[in-house]
Coordinates of C-alpha atoms in Angstrom, one line a residue:
X1 CA 167.2 78.6 43.9
X2 CA 164.4 76.3 44.7
X3 CA 161.5 76.3 42.2
X4 CA 158.6 78.0 43.8
X5 CA 155.0 76.9 43.0
X6 CA 151.4 78.5 44.5
X7 CA 150.7 76.6 47.6
X8 CA 146.9 75.2 48.0
X9 CA 144.4 77.4 47.3
X10 CA 146.5 80.4 48.9
X11 CA 148.5 81.6 46.0
X12 CA 151.6 81.9 48.2
X13 CA 154.8 80.9 46.1
X14 CA 156.3 78.7 48.0
X15 CA 159.4 77.4 47.5
X16 CA 158.7 73.3 46.3
X17 CA 160.9 72.6 49.4
X18 CA 159.2 73.7 52.7
X19 CA 161.4 73.6 56.1
X20 CA 159.5 70.9 58.2
X21 CA 160.3 71.9 61.7
X22 CA 159.9 68.8 63.4
X23 CA 163.5 68.0 62.6
X24 CA 164.6 70.5 65.4
X25 CA 162.3 68.5 67.5
X26 CA 164.8 65.9 68.7
X27 CA 166.3 65.8 71.6
X28 CA 169.7 65.7 70.4
X29 CA 169.0 69.1 68.2
X30 CA 170.7 72.0 70.0
X31 CA 170.5 76.0 69.4
X32 CA 173.3 75.8 67.1
X33 CA 171.7 73.0 65.2
X34 CA 168.7 74.9 64.8
X35 CA 170.6 78.0 63.7
X36 CA 172.9 75.9 61.3
X37 CA 169.6 74.7 60.1
X38 CA 168.3 78.4 59.6
X39 CA 171.0 79.4 57.7
X40 CA 170.6 77.1 55.0
X41 CA 167.0 77.8 54.7
X42 CA 168.1 81.7 53.9
X43 CA 170.7 80.4 52.2
X44 CA 168.6 78.6 49.6
X45 CA 165.6 80.8 49.4
X46 CA 163.7 78.3 51.2
X47 CA 160.3 80.5 52.0
X48 CA 158.1 78.2 54.0
X49 CA 158.5 76.9 57.5
X50 CA 155.9 74.4 58.6
X51 CA 156.4 73.7 62.1
X52 CA 153.4 72.6 65.3
X53 CA 152.7 73.2 69.3
X54 CA 153.7 69.7 69.2
X55 CA 157.4 69.9 67.5
X56 CA 158.8 69.9 71.2
X57 CA 161.0 73.1 71.3
X58 CA 161.2 73.7 67.5
X59 CA 158.7 76.9 67.9
X60 CA 161.3 78.0 70.6
X61 CA 164.3 77.7 68.2
X62 CA 162.9 79.4 65.3
X63 CA 161.9 82.6 67.5
X64 CA 165.1 84.5 66.8
X65 CA 164.9 83.9 63.3
X66 CA 161.7 84.9 63.0
X67 CA 162.3 88.3 64.8
X68 CA 165.1 88.9 61.9
X69 CA 163.2 87.2 58.9
X70 CA 159.9 87.1 59.5
X71 CA 159.1 88.7 56.1
X72 CA 161.1 85.9 54.3
X73 CA 159.3 83.1 55.4
X74 CA 155.5 82.1 55.0
X75 CA 154.5 80.6 58.5
X76 CA 152.9 77.5 59.1
X77 CA 152.0 76.1 62.3
X78 CA 149.2 73.1 63.6
X79 CA 147.2 72.3 66.5
X80 CA 146.9 68.6 67.1
X81 CA 144.0 69.8 69.6
X82 CA 140.6 68.8 69.1
X83 CA 138.2 70.9 71.3
X84 CA 137.9 74.8 69.9
X85 CA 138.8 76.2 73.8
X86 CA 142.4 74.5 74.1
X87 CA 143.3 74.6 70.3
X88 CA 142.8 78.6 70.4
X89 CA 144.8 78.6 73.6
X90 CA 147.5 76.4 71.9
X91 CA 147.5 79.1 69.2
X92 CA 148.4 81.8 71.2
X93 CA 150.8 79.9 72.9
X94 CA 152.6 79.2 69.4
X95 CA 152.3 83.5 68.9
X96 CA 154.1 83.8 72.2
X97 CA 156.8 80.9 71.7
X98 CA 157.8 82.2 68.4
X99 CA 157.6 85.9 69.0
X100 CA 155.4 87.0 66.1
X101 CA 151.7 88.8 66.0
X102 CA 150.3 86.1 63.3
X103 CA 150.8 83.3 61.2
X104 CA 150.2 82.6 57.7
X105 CA 148.7 79.5 58.3
X106 CA 147.1 77.4 60.8
X107 CA 146.4 73.5 60.4
X108 CA 144.3 71.0 61.9
X109 CA 147.5 68.3 62.8
X110 CA 147.1 64.7 61.7
X111 CA 142.8 64.7 61.3
X112 CA 142.6 61.5 60.2
X113 CA 140.8 59.6 63.4
X114 CA 137.3 59.3 62.7
X115 CA 136.2 60.3 66.4
X116 CA 138.9 63.0 66.6
X117 CA 137.6 64.1 63.3
X118 CA 133.9 64.6 64.3
X119 CA 135.2 66.7 68.0
X120 CA 137.3 69.2 65.6
X121 CA 134.9 69.7 63.0
X122 CA 132.0 70.0 65.3
X123 CA 130.6 72.3 67.6
X124 CA 133.2 73.6 70.2
X125 CA 136.0 72.1 67.7
X126 CA 139.4 73.1 66.8
X127 CA 138.4 74.4 63.6
X128 CA 136.1 76.8 65.6
X129 CA 139.6 78.1 66.9
X130 CA 141.0 78.1 63.6
X131 CA 138.1 80.3 62.2
X132 CA 138.3 82.6 65.1
X133 CA 141.8 83.1 65.0
X134 CA 141.0 83.8 61.2
X135 CA 138.8 86.7 62.2
X136 CA 140.9 88.0 64.7
X137 CA 143.6 88.4 62.0
X138 CA 146.2 86.2 63.9
X139 CA 146.2 84.2 61.0
X140 CA 145.7 84.7 57.6
X141 CA 144.4 80.6 56.5
X142 CA 143.1 77.8 57.6
X143 CA 144.6 74.0 56.8
X144 CA 144.5 70.6 57.4
X145 CA 146.8 67.8 57.5
X146 CA 147.3 64.0 57.6
X147 CA 149.0 61.1 57.7
X148 CA 148.6 57.7 56.9
X149 CA 146.5 55.1 54.7
X150 CA 143.2 56.6 55.5
X151 CA 144.1 59.9 55.0
X152 CA 142.7 60.7 51.6
X153 CA 139.3 59.6 52.6
X154 CA 139.1 61.8 55.6
X155 CA 140.8 64.6 53.7
X156 CA 138.1 64.5 50.9
X157 CA 135.3 64.6 54.1
X158 CA 137.3 67.6 55.2
X159 CA 137.0 69.5 52.5
X160 CA 133.4 69.0 51.9
X161 CA 132.5 70.1 55.1
X162 CA 134.8 73.4 55.1
X163 CA 136.7 75.3 52.6
X164 CA 140.2 74.7 53.7
X165 CA 142.9 76.6 52.1
X166 CA 145.8 73.9 52.3
X167 CA 145.8 70.2 52.5
X168 CA 148.9 69.0 53.5

């Protein structure tokens, strides 16, 4: 079995290998491919799935697995939208696409560019959508993700602005 460690300040004991469902977003992926990948997760005890609304059909590919095995996985998703209302609507679309009532973690996806950061973190921004979703009980935790050379600076800025539960 894969070793587990506490994830962020959340305390969930996530396997050191989490499943990035972006792997299911490619055009050549079939339902059978997705099923085989998810069978491997179960076989090896991987207990953390990281998906995003922007990962093609990945949310729909994992929905049947979540219907049968929701309790086996810490489920993290992301929104790449920066304004409150569109981000909130996207959170609800993701719930519907995956057939779940709640997520463990919603993340502001790839929040690196300064202008996008100001929108997402400002009044009427995506952070407000995430907080609303948490307050309504449809998500337990809020995180932020990023890529690239400027990510560290922006994530430190994000943490100074809001007590995110995880940084990826």
